[in-house]
PDB file of N, CA, C, O and CB in Angstrom:
ATOM      1  N   MET A   1      54.455 -26.705   4.282  1.00  0.00           N
ATOM      2  CA  MET A   1      53.244 -25.803   4.234  1.00  0.00           C
ATOM      3  C   MET A   1      54.054 -25.169   2.637  1.00  0.00           C
ATOM      4  O   MET A   1      55.254 -25.359   2.437  1.00  0.00           O
ATOM      5  CB  MET A   1      52.940 -24.484   5.944  1.00  0.00           C
ATOM      6  N   LYS A   2      53.151 -24.421   1.623  1.00  0.00           N
ATOM      7  CA  LYS A   2      53.849 -23.880   0.716  1.00  0.00           C
ATOM      8  C   LYS A   2      53.583 -22.242   1.139  1.00  0.00           C
ATOM      9  O   LYS A   2      52.586 -21.864   1.754  1.00  0.00           O
ATOM     10  CB  LYS A   2      53.389 -24.426  -0.778  1.00  0.00           C
ATOM     11  N   THR A   3      54.758 -21.304   0.649  1.00  0.00           N
ATOM     12  CA  THR A   3      54.796 -20.096   0.992  1.00  0.00           C
ATOM     13  C   THR A   3      54.366 -19.373  -0.029  1.00  0.00           C
ATOM     14  O   THR A   3      54.832 -19.422  -1.167  1.00  0.00           O
ATOM     15  CB  THR A   3      55.913 -19.737   1.420  1.00  0.00           C
ATOM     16  N   PRO A   4      53.382 -18.617   0.382  1.00  0.00           N
ATOM     17  CA  PRO A   4      52.185 -17.609   0.226  1.00  0.00           C
ATOM     18  C   PRO A   4      53.061 -16.807  -1.341  1.00  0.00           C
ATOM     19  O   PRO A   4      54.071 -16.105  -1.394  1.00  0.00           O
ATOM     20  CB  PRO A   4      51.881 -16.297   2.060  1.00  0.00           C
ATOM     21  N   SER A   5      52.265 -17.234  -2.284  1.00  0.00           N
ATOM     22  CA  SER A   5      53.514 -15.822  -3.764  1.00  0.00           C
ATOM     23  C   SER A   5      52.447 -15.038  -4.489  1.00  0.00           C
ATOM     24  O   SER A   5      51.446 -15.658  -4.848  1.00  0.00           O
ATOM     25  CB  SER A   5      54.720 -16.890  -5.660  1.00  0.00           C
ATOM     26  N   HIS A   6      52.506 -14.249  -4.646  1.00  0.00           N
ATOM     27  CA  HIS A   6      52.086 -13.194  -5.419  1.00  0.00           C
ATOM     28  C   HIS A   6      51.534 -13.445  -6.355  1.00  0.00           C
ATOM     29  O   HIS A   6      50.465 -12.881  -6.590  1.00  0.00           O
ATOM     30  CB  HIS A   6      52.834 -12.478  -5.753  1.00  0.00           C
ATOM     31  N   LEU A   7      52.137 -14.508  -7.338  1.00  0.00           N
ATOM     32  CA  LEU A   7      51.401 -15.032  -8.769  1.00  0.00           C
ATOM     33  C   LEU A   7      49.665 -16.142  -7.883  1.00  0.00           C
ATOM     34  O   LEU A   7      48.571 -16.206  -8.444  1.00  0.00           O
ATOM     35  CB  LEU A   7      53.118 -16.560 -10.007  1.00  0.00           C
ATOM     36  N   ASN A   8      49.868 -16.556  -7.026  1.00  0.00           N
ATOM     37  CA  ASN A   8      48.774 -17.017  -6.351  1.00  0.00           C
ATOM     38  C   ASN A   8      47.620 -16.351  -5.724  1.00  0.00           C
ATOM     39  O   ASN A   8      46.515 -16.862  -5.541  1.00  0.00           O
ATOM     40  CB  ASN A   8      49.207 -17.585  -5.571  1.00  0.00           C
ATOM     41  N   MET A   9      47.958 -15.255  -5.440  1.00  0.00           N
ATOM     42  CA  MET A   9      46.609 -14.447  -5.707  1.00  0.00           C
ATOM     43  C   MET A   9      45.976 -13.714  -6.256  1.00  0.00           C
ATOM     44  O   MET A   9      46.499 -13.231  -7.260  1.00  0.00           O
ATOM     45  CB  MET A   9      46.331 -14.051  -5.284  1.00  0.00           C
ATOM     46  N   PRO A  10      44.608 -13.272  -5.916  1.00  0.00           N
ATOM     47  CA  PRO A  10      44.060 -12.793  -7.177  1.00  0.00           C
ATOM     48  C   PRO A  10      44.181 -11.344  -7.590  1.00  0.00           C
ATOM     49  O   PRO A  10      44.351 -10.262  -7.029  1.00  0.00           O
ATOM     50  CB  PRO A  10      42.734 -13.084  -7.173  1.00  0.00           C
ATOM     51  N   PHE A  11      44.014 -11.813  -8.853  1.00  0.00           N
ATOM     52  CA  PHE A  11      44.516  -9.992  -8.969  1.00  0.00           C
ATOM     53  C   PHE A  11      43.524  -9.232  -9.380  1.00  0.00           C
ATOM     54  O   PHE A  11      42.763  -9.451 -10.322  1.00  0.00           O
ATOM     55  CB  PHE A  11      45.721  -9.557 -10.087  1.00  0.00           C
ATOM     56  N   ILE A  12      43.545  -8.232  -8.574  1.00  0.00           N
ATOM     57  CA  ILE A  12      42.422  -7.088  -8.486  1.00  0.00           C
ATOM     58  C   ILE A  12      42.787  -5.712  -9.137  1.00  0.00           C
ATOM     59  O   ILE A  12      43.912  -5.286  -8.877  1.00  0.00           O
ATOM     60  CB  ILE A  12      42.092  -6.775  -6.939  1.00  0.00           C
ATOM     61  N   SER A  13      42.036  -5.013  -9.896  1.00  0.00           N
ATOM     62  CA  SER A  13      42.073  -4.016 -10.543  1.00  0.00           C
ATOM     63  C   SER A  13      41.077  -2.980 -10.225  1.00  0.00           C
ATOM     64  O   SER A  13      39.848  -3.035 -10.172  1.00  0.00           O
ATOM     65  CB  SER A  13      42.058  -4.378 -11.683  1.00  0.00           C
ATOM     66  N   PRO A  14      42.074  -1.837  -9.989  1.00  0.00           N
ATOM     67  CA  PRO A  14      41.253  -0.517  -9.657  1.00  0.00           C
ATOM     68  C   PRO A  14      39.869  -0.119 -10.198  1.00  0.00           C
ATOM     69  O   PRO A  14      38.942   0.437  -9.609  1.00  0.00           O
ATOM     70  CB  PRO A  14      42.028   0.545 -10.049  1.00  0.00           C
ATOM     71  N   HIS A  15      40.017  -0.777 -12.161  1.00  0.00           N
ATOM     72  CA  HIS A  15      38.957  -0.453 -12.428  1.00  0.00           C
ATOM     73  C   HIS A  15      37.554  -1.354 -13.283  1.00  0.00           C
ATOM     74  O   HIS A  15      38.012  -2.419 -13.699  1.00  0.00           O
ATOM     75  CB  HIS A  15      39.415   0.529 -12.939  1.00  0.00           C
ATOM     76  N   THR A  16      36.710  -1.277 -13.481  1.00  0.00           N
ATOM     77  CA  THR A  16      35.739  -2.415 -13.625  1.00  0.00           C
ATOM     78  C   THR A  16      35.995  -2.744 -14.669  1.00  0.00           C
ATOM     79  O   THR A  16      36.774  -2.183 -15.439  1.00  0.00           O
ATOM     80  CB  THR A  16      34.384  -2.271 -13.498  1.00  0.00           C
ATOM     81  N   ARG A  17      35.069  -4.184 -14.941  1.00  0.00           N
ATOM     82  CA  ARG A  17      34.781  -4.841 -16.154  1.00  0.00           C
ATOM     83  C   ARG A  17      34.926  -4.326 -17.532  1.00  0.00           C
ATOM     84  O   ARG A  17      35.805  -4.525 -18.370  1.00  0.00           O
ATOM     85  CB  ARG A  17      33.648  -5.159 -16.067  1.00  0.00           C
ATOM     86  N   LEU A  18      33.587  -3.444 -17.565  1.00  0.00           N
ATOM     87  CA  LEU A  18      33.301  -2.568 -18.201  1.00  0.00           C
ATOM     88  C   LEU A  18      34.111  -1.309 -18.926  1.00  0.00           C
ATOM     89  O   LEU A  18      33.944  -0.725 -19.997  1.00  0.00           O
ATOM     90  CB  LEU A  18      32.605  -2.329 -17.548  1.00  0.00           C
ATOM     91  N   LYS A  19      35.095  -1.161 -17.809  1.00  0.00           N
ATOM     92  CA  LYS A  19      36.044   0.512 -18.223  1.00  0.00           C
ATOM     93  C   LYS A  19      36.437  -0.103 -18.576  1.00  0.00           C
ATOM     94  O   LYS A  19      36.307   0.261 -19.745  1.00  0.00           O
ATOM     95  CB  LYS A  19      36.863   1.694 -17.544  1.00  0.00           C
ATOM     96  N   VAL A  20      37.415  -1.728 -18.670  1.00  0.00           N
ATOM     97  CA  VAL A  20      37.733  -2.238 -19.555  1.00  0.00           C
ATOM     98  C   VAL A  20      37.462  -2.568 -20.409  1.00  0.00           C
ATOM     99  O   VAL A  20      38.300  -2.214 -21.238  1.00  0.00           O
ATOM    100  CB  VAL A  20      37.976  -2.648 -19.453  1.00  0.00           C
ATOM    101  N   LEU A  21      36.398  -3.336 -21.010  1.00  0.00           N
ATOM    102  CA  LEU A  21      36.033  -3.470 -22.045  1.00  0.00           C
ATOM    103  C   LEU A  21      36.030  -2.011 -23.286  1.00  0.00           C
ATOM    104  O   LEU A  21      36.378  -1.826 -24.453  1.00  0.00           O
ATOM    105  CB  LEU A  21      34.850  -4.073 -21.651  1.00  0.00           C
ATOM    106  N   GLU A  22      35.264  -1.035 -21.900  1.00  0.00           N
ATOM    107  CA  GLU A  22      35.858  -0.097 -23.118  1.00  0.00           C
ATOM    108  C   GLU A  22      36.891   0.909 -23.513  1.00  0.00           C
ATOM    109  O   GLU A  22      36.778   1.872 -24.271  1.00  0.00           O
ATOM    110  CB  GLU A  22      35.139   0.488 -23.381  1.00  0.00           C
ATOM    111  N   GLU A  23      37.961   0.461 -22.810  1.00  0.00           N
ATOM    112  CA  GLU A  23      39.429   0.754 -23.355  1.00  0.00           C
ATOM    113  C   GLU A  23      39.683   0.054 -24.781  1.00  0.00           C
ATOM    114  O   GLU A  23      40.144   0.579 -25.794  1.00  0.00           O
ATOM    115  CB  GLU A  23      40.591   0.159 -22.252  1.00  0.00           C
ATOM    116  N   LEU A  24      39.228  -1.367 -24.573  1.00  0.00           N
ATOM    117  CA  LEU A  24      39.405  -2.105 -25.521  1.00  0.00           C
ATOM    118  C   LEU A  24      39.004  -1.497 -26.714  1.00  0.00           C
ATOM    119  O   LEU A  24      39.771  -1.465 -27.677  1.00  0.00           O
ATOM    120  CB  LEU A  24      38.874  -3.199 -25.305  1.00  0.00           C
ATOM    121  N   GLU A  25      37.830  -0.988 -26.755  1.00  0.00           N
ATOM    122  CA  GLU A  25      37.305  -0.645 -27.569  1.00  0.00           C
ATOM    123  C   GLU A  25      37.176   0.724 -28.755  1.00  0.00           C
ATOM    124  O   GLU A  25      36.741   0.946 -29.884  1.00  0.00           O
ATOM    125  CB  GLU A  25      36.664  -0.888 -26.998  1.00  0.00           C
ATOM    126  N   ARG A  26      37.893   1.431 -27.596  1.00  0.00           N
ATOM    127  CA  ARG A  26      38.686   2.279 -28.139  1.00  0.00           C
ATOM    128  C   ARG A  26      40.431   1.713 -28.598  1.00  0.00           C
ATOM    129  O   ARG A  26      41.095   1.782 -29.632  1.00  0.00           O
ATOM    130  CB  ARG A  26      38.599   3.407 -27.075  1.00  0.00           C
ATOM    131  N   ALA A  27      40.517   1.515 -28.103  1.00  0.00           N
ATOM    132  CA  ALA A  27      41.859   0.487 -28.738  1.00  0.00           C
ATOM    133  C   ALA A  27      41.574  -0.417 -30.089  1.00  0.00           C
ATOM    134  O   ALA A  27      42.461  -0.656 -30.909  1.00  0.00           O
ATOM    135  CB  ALA A  27      42.301  -0.771 -27.491  1.00  0.00           C
ATOM    136  N   GLN A  28      40.149  -0.910 -30.214  1.00  0.00           N
ATOM    137  CA  GLN A  28      39.952  -1.368 -31.790  1.00  0.00           C
ATOM    138  C   GLN A  28      39.692  -0.352 -32.499  1.00  0.00           C
ATOM    139  O   GLN A  28      40.424  -0.210 -33.478  1.00  0.00           O
ATOM    140  CB  GLN A  28      38.858  -2.335 -32.117  1.00  0.00           C
ATOM    141  N   GLN A  29      38.402   0.876 -32.238  1.00  0.00           N
ATOM    142  CA  GLN A  29      38.832   1.606 -33.204  1.00  0.00           C
ATOM    143  C   GLN A  29      39.999   2.640 -33.721  1.00  0.00           C
ATOM    144  O   GLN A  29      39.750   3.606 -34.443  1.00  0.00           O
ATOM    145  CB  GLN A  29      38.083   1.988 -33.235  1.00  0.00           C
ATOM    146  N   LEU A  30      41.118   2.347 -33.317  1.00  0.00           N
ATOM    147  CA  LEU A  30      42.399   3.618 -33.011  1.00  0.00           C
ATOM    148  C   LEU A  30      43.134   2.186 -34.099  1.00  0.00           C
ATOM    149  O   LEU A  30      43.968   2.572 -34.918  1.00  0.00           O
ATOM    150  CB  LEU A  30      43.280   4.170 -30.637  1.00  0.00           C
ATOM    151  N   GLU A  31      42.936   1.199 -34.090  1.00  0.00           N
ATOM    152  CA  GLU A  31      43.941  -0.331 -34.955  1.00  0.00           C
ATOM    153  C   GLU A  31      42.779  -0.153 -36.215  1.00  0.00           C
ATOM    154  O   GLU A  31      43.220  -0.327 -37.351  1.00  0.00           O
ATOM    155  CB  GLU A  31      43.928  -2.620 -33.833  1.00  0.00           C
ATOM    156  N   GLU A  32      41.927   0.042 -36.133  1.00  0.00           N
ATOM    157  CA  GLU A  32      41.011   0.000 -37.600  1.00  0.00           C
ATOM    158  C   GLU A  32      41.151   1.378 -38.455  1.00  0.00           C
ATOM    159  O   GLU A  32      40.772   1.502 -39.619  1.00  0.00           O
ATOM    160  CB  GLU A  32      39.217  -0.192 -37.238  1.00  0.00           C
ATOM    161  N   LEU A  33      41.948   2.692 -37.430  1.00  0.00           N
ATOM    162  CA  LEU A  33      42.000   3.904 -37.810  1.00  0.00           C
ATOM    163  C   LEU A  33      43.129   3.967 -38.632  1.00  0.00           C
ATOM    164  O   LEU A  33      43.280   4.923 -39.394  1.00  0.00           O
ATOM    165  CB  LEU A  33      41.985   4.783 -36.785  1.00  0.00           C
ATOM    166  N   ASN A  34      44.063   2.915 -38.551  1.00  0.00           N
ATOM    167  CA  ASN A  34      45.320   2.316 -38.163  1.00  0.00           C
ATOM    168  C   ASN A  34      45.931   3.632 -37.859  1.00  0.00           C
ATOM    169  O   ASN A  34      46.748   4.093 -38.657  1.00  0.00           O
ATOM    170  CB  ASN A  34      46.108   1.349 -39.284  1.00  0.00           C
ATOM    171  N   VAL A  35      45.554   4.405 -36.577  1.00  0.00           N
ATOM    172  CA  VAL A  35      46.399   5.371 -35.631  1.00  0.00           C
ATOM    173  C   VAL A  35      47.960   5.291 -35.150  1.00  0.00           C
ATOM    174  O   VAL A  35      48.234   4.566 -34.194  1.00  0.00           O
ATOM    175  CB  VAL A  35      45.721   5.337 -34.436  1.00  0.00           C
ATOM    176  N   GLU A  36      48.798   5.903 -35.693  1.00  0.00           N
ATOM    177  CA  GLU A  36      49.765   5.402 -34.491  1.00  0.00           C
ATOM    178  C   GLU A  36      50.272   6.711 -34.073  1.00  0.00           C
ATOM    179  O   GLU A  36      50.044   7.821 -34.555  1.00  0.00           O
ATOM    180  CB  GLU A  36      51.078   4.291 -34.919  1.00  0.00           C
ATOM    181  N   VAL A  37      51.054   6.340 -33.017  1.00  0.00           N
ATOM    182  CA  VAL A  37      51.392   7.751 -32.041  1.00  0.00           C
ATOM    183  C   VAL A  37      52.554   7.035 -32.178  1.00  0.00           C
ATOM    184  O   VAL A  37      52.814   5.848 -32.376  1.00  0.00           O
ATOM    185  CB  VAL A  37      50.661   8.252 -30.317  1.00  0.00           C
ATOM    186  N   VAL A  38      53.430   8.417 -31.967  1.00  0.00           N
ATOM    187  CA  VAL A  38      55.237   8.809 -32.609  1.00  0.00           C
ATOM    188  C   VAL A  38      55.390   8.261 -31.347  1.00  0.00           C
ATOM    189  O   VAL A  38      54.584   8.137 -30.425  1.00  0.00           O
ATOM    190  CB  VAL A  38      56.097  10.714 -33.043  1.00  0.00           C
ATOM    191  N   GLY A  39      56.846   7.874 -31.485  1.00  0.00           N
ATOM    192  CA  GLY A  39      57.924   7.482 -30.587  1.00  0.00           C
ATOM    193  C   GLY A  39      56.833   6.995 -29.537  1.00  0.00           C
ATOM    194  O   GLY A  39      56.447   7.676 -28.587  1.00  0.00           O
ATOM    195  N   LYS A  40      56.246   5.280 -29.957  1.00  0.00           N
ATOM    196  CA  LYS A  40      55.307   4.693 -28.947  1.00  0.00           C
ATOM    197  C   LYS A  40      55.603   3.247 -29.942  1.00  0.00           C
ATOM    198  O   LYS A  40      55.305   3.009 -31.112  1.00  0.00           O
ATOM    199  CB  LYS A  40      53.424   5.511 -28.727  1.00  0.00           C
ATOM    200  N   SER A  41      56.182   2.593 -29.099  1.00  0.00           N
ATOM    201  CA  SER A  41      55.587   0.745 -30.167  1.00  0.00           C
ATOM    202  C   SER A  41      54.418   0.006 -30.099  1.00  0.00           C
ATOM    203  O   SER A  41      53.234   0.343 -30.073  1.00  0.00           O
ATOM    204  CB  SER A  41      56.415  -0.656 -29.809  1.00  0.00           C
ATOM    205  N   TYR A  42      54.763  -0.654 -30.084  1.00  0.00           N
ATOM    206  CA  TYR A  42      53.613  -1.862 -29.872  1.00  0.00           C
ATOM    207  C   TYR A  42      53.847  -2.160 -27.925  1.00  0.00           C
ATOM    208  O   TYR A  42      53.172  -2.419 -26.929  1.00  0.00           O
ATOM    209  CB  TYR A  42      54.168  -3.721 -31.169  1.00  0.00           C
ATOM    210  N   ALA A  43      55.069  -1.937 -28.276  1.00  0.00           N
ATOM    211  CA  ALA A  43      55.574  -3.062 -27.033  1.00  0.00           C
ATOM    212  C   ALA A  43      55.125  -1.457 -25.340  1.00  0.00           C
ATOM    213  O   ALA A  43      54.695  -1.652 -24.203  1.00  0.00           O
ATOM    214  CB  ALA A  43      58.374  -3.744 -27.421  1.00  0.00           C
ATOM    215  N   ASP A  44      55.392  -0.545 -25.825  1.00  0.00           N
ATOM    216  CA  ASP A  44      54.871   0.773 -25.246  1.00  0.00           C
ATOM    217  C   ASP A  44      53.929   0.427 -24.739  1.00  0.00           C
ATOM    218  O   ASP A  44      53.948   0.126 -23.546  1.00  0.00           O
ATOM    219  CB  ASP A  44      54.578   1.874 -26.021  1.00  0.00           C
ATOM    220  N   GLY A  45      52.569   0.344 -25.640  1.00  0.00           N
ATOM    221  CA  GLY A  45      51.345  -0.114 -25.513  1.00  0.00           C
ATOM    222  C   GLY A  45      50.922  -0.847 -24.669  1.00  0.00           C
ATOM    223  O   GLY A  45      50.099  -0.456 -23.842  1.00  0.00           O
ATOM    224  N   VAL A  46      51.274  -1.760 -24.688  1.00  0.00           N
ATOM    225  CA  VAL A  46      51.385  -3.288 -24.391  1.00  0.00           C
ATOM    226  C   VAL A  46      51.541  -2.765 -22.671  1.00  0.00           C
ATOM    227  O   VAL A  46      50.637  -3.069 -21.893  1.00  0.00           O
ATOM    228  CB  VAL A  46      52.987  -4.354 -25.325  1.00  0.00           C
ATOM    229  N   PHE A  47      52.761  -1.962 -22.179  1.00  0.00           N
ATOM    230  CA  PHE A  47      53.079  -1.961 -21.341  1.00  0.00           C
ATOM    231  C   PHE A  47      52.407  -0.629 -19.904  1.00  0.00           C
ATOM    232  O   PHE A  47      52.415  -0.626 -18.673  1.00  0.00           O
ATOM    233  CB  PHE A  47      54.274  -2.086 -21.890  1.00  0.00           C
ATOM    234  N   ASP A  48      51.771   0.590 -21.292  1.00  0.00           N
ATOM    235  CA  ASP A  48      51.334   1.970 -20.453  1.00  0.00           C
ATOM    236  C   ASP A  48      49.568   1.281 -20.904  1.00  0.00           C
ATOM    237  O   ASP A  48      48.767   2.210 -20.792  1.00  0.00           O
ATOM    238  CB  ASP A  48      52.067   4.104 -21.327  1.00  0.00           C
ATOM    239  N   ALA A  49      48.763  -0.222 -21.414  1.00  0.00           N
ATOM    240  CA  ALA A  49      47.944  -0.463 -21.082  1.00  0.00           C
ATOM    241  C   ALA A  49      47.897  -1.512 -19.806  1.00  0.00           C
ATOM    242  O   ALA A  49      46.846  -1.606 -19.172  1.00  0.00           O
ATOM    243  CB  ALA A  49      47.481  -0.634 -22.078  1.00  0.00           C
ATOM    244  N   LEU A  50      49.011  -2.271 -19.450  1.00  0.00           N
ATOM    245  CA  LEU A  50      48.908  -2.861 -18.222  1.00  0.00           C
ATOM    246  C   LEU A  50      49.154  -1.751 -16.861  1.00  0.00           C
ATOM    247  O   LEU A  50      48.568  -1.819 -15.780  1.00  0.00           O
ATOM    248  CB  LEU A  50      49.978  -4.056 -18.279  1.00  0.00           C
ATOM    249  N   LEU A  51      50.285  -0.642 -17.304  1.00  0.00           N
ATOM    250  CA  LEU A  51      50.002  -0.175 -15.819  1.00  0.00           C
ATOM    251  C   LEU A  51      49.341   0.979 -15.624  1.00  0.00           C
ATOM    252  O   LEU A  51      49.689   1.836 -14.812  1.00  0.00           O
ATOM    253  CB  LEU A  51      51.145   0.007 -15.072  1.00  0.00           C
ATOM    254  N   TRP A  52      47.915   1.073 -16.695  1.00  0.00           N
ATOM    255  CA  TRP A  52      46.656   1.349 -16.331  1.00  0.00           C
ATOM    256  C   TRP A  52      45.195   0.258 -15.930  1.00  0.00           C
ATOM    257  O   TRP A  52      44.080   0.664 -15.602  1.00  0.00           O
ATOM    258  CB  TRP A  52      46.435   2.112 -17.376  1.00  0.00           C
ATOM    259  N   VAL A  53      45.576  -1.005 -16.062  1.00  0.00           N
ATOM    260  CA  VAL A  53      44.410  -1.778 -15.262  1.00  0.00           C
ATOM    261  C   VAL A  53      45.257  -1.880 -13.815  1.00  0.00           C
ATOM    262  O   VAL A  53      44.752  -2.371 -12.806  1.00  0.00           O
ATOM    263  CB  VAL A  53      43.894  -3.540 -16.042  1.00  0.00           C
ATOM    264  N   MET A  54      46.639  -1.337 -13.868  1.00  0.00           N
ATOM    265  CA  MET A  54      46.825  -1.505 -12.343  1.00  0.00           C
ATOM    266  C   MET A  54      46.709  -0.705 -11.244  1.00  0.00           C
ATOM    267  O   MET A  54      47.178  -0.725 -10.106  1.00  0.00           O
ATOM    268  CB  MET A  54      47.811  -1.812 -12.146  1.00  0.00           C
ATOM    269  N   GLY A  55      45.959   0.019 -11.868  1.00  0.00           N
ATOM    270  CA  GLY A  55      46.258   1.982 -11.294  1.00  0.00           C
ATOM    271  C   GLY A  55      47.166   2.576 -11.087  1.00  0.00           C
ATOM    272  O   GLY A  55      47.569   3.290 -10.169  1.00  0.00           O
ATOM    273  N   LYS A  56      47.609   2.160 -12.287  1.00  0.00           N
ATOM    274  CA  LYS A  56      49.117   3.359 -12.035  1.00  0.00           C
ATOM    275  C   LYS A  56      49.449   4.561 -12.627  1.00  0.00           C
ATOM    276  O   LYS A  56      50.266   5.382 -12.208  1.00  0.00           O
ATOM    277  CB  LYS A  56      50.384   2.821 -12.395  1.00  0.00           C
ATOM    278  N   ILE A  57      48.701   4.628 -13.728  1.00  0.00           N
ATOM    279  CA  ILE A  57      48.623   5.704 -15.068  1.00  0.00           C
ATOM    280  C   ILE A  57      47.056   5.931 -15.798  1.00  0.00           C
ATOM    281  O   ILE A  57      46.261   5.080 -16.197  1.00  0.00           O
ATOM    282  CB  ILE A  57      49.707   5.002 -16.407  1.00  0.00           C
ATOM    283  N   PRO A  58      46.963   7.399 -15.798  1.00  0.00           N
ATOM    284  CA  PRO A  58      45.113   7.533 -16.474  1.00  0.00           C
ATOM    285  C   PRO A  58      45.423   6.843 -17.688  1.00  0.00           C
ATOM    286  O   PRO A  58      46.555   6.787 -18.167  1.00  0.00           O
ATOM    287  CB  PRO A  58      44.262   9.411 -16.922  1.00  0.00           C
ATOM    288  N   ALA A  59      44.257   6.245 -18.245  1.00  0.00           N
ATOM    289  CA  ALA A  59      44.375   5.894 -19.442  1.00  0.00           C
ATOM    290  C   ALA A  59      44.738   5.502 -20.845  1.00  0.00           C
ATOM    291  O   ALA A  59      44.079   6.412 -21.350  1.00  0.00           O
ATOM    292  CB  ALA A  59      44.232   6.063 -19.410  1.00  0.00           C
ATOM    293  N   PRO A  60      45.049   5.128 -21.478  1.00  0.00           N
ATOM    294  CA  PRO A  60      46.271   4.896 -22.126  1.00  0.00           C
ATOM    295  C   PRO A  60      45.341   6.204 -23.515  1.00  0.00           C
ATOM    296  O   PRO A  60      46.102   7.016 -24.042  1.00  0.00           O
ATOM    297  CB  PRO A  60      46.785   2.716 -22.548  1.00  0.00           C
ATOM    298  N   SER A  61      44.203   6.239 -23.830  1.00  0.00           N
ATOM    299  CA  SER A  61      43.526   6.852 -24.224  1.00  0.00           C
ATOM    300  C   SER A  61      43.085   7.938 -24.208  1.00  0.00           C
ATOM    301  O   SER A  61      42.307   8.381 -25.052  1.00  0.00           O
ATOM    302  CB  SER A  61      43.125   6.506 -24.187  1.00  0.00           C
ATOM    303  N   GLU A  62      43.535   8.567 -23.192  1.00  0.00           N
ATOM    304  CA  GLU A  62      43.293   9.585 -22.579  1.00  0.00           C
ATOM    305  C   GLU A  62      44.128  10.806 -22.702  1.00  0.00           C
ATOM    306  O   GLU A  62      43.842  11.817 -22.059  1.00  0.00           O
ATOM    307  CB  GLU A  62      43.214   9.223 -21.498  1.00  0.00           C
TER     308      GLU A  62
END
C-alpha cells in the first residue's frame, strides 16, 4: 500500500479563482507600466504570490 503524500492531495486555496485572476491582471498592469518594487527581486514576487495563494499573507497588490 502506498503511503499518502502531500503531493498527491488536491491543493485548496482560500481564494476564489476570480480573486486569483484579478491578482494576475494587477500584476500584468504593473508589468506593462514597468513598475519596480525597490528591494524586491522577481523571486521575492513569486514567493509572495505563492504565500498569498496559500492564504499566508495579504495580496501582493495591497
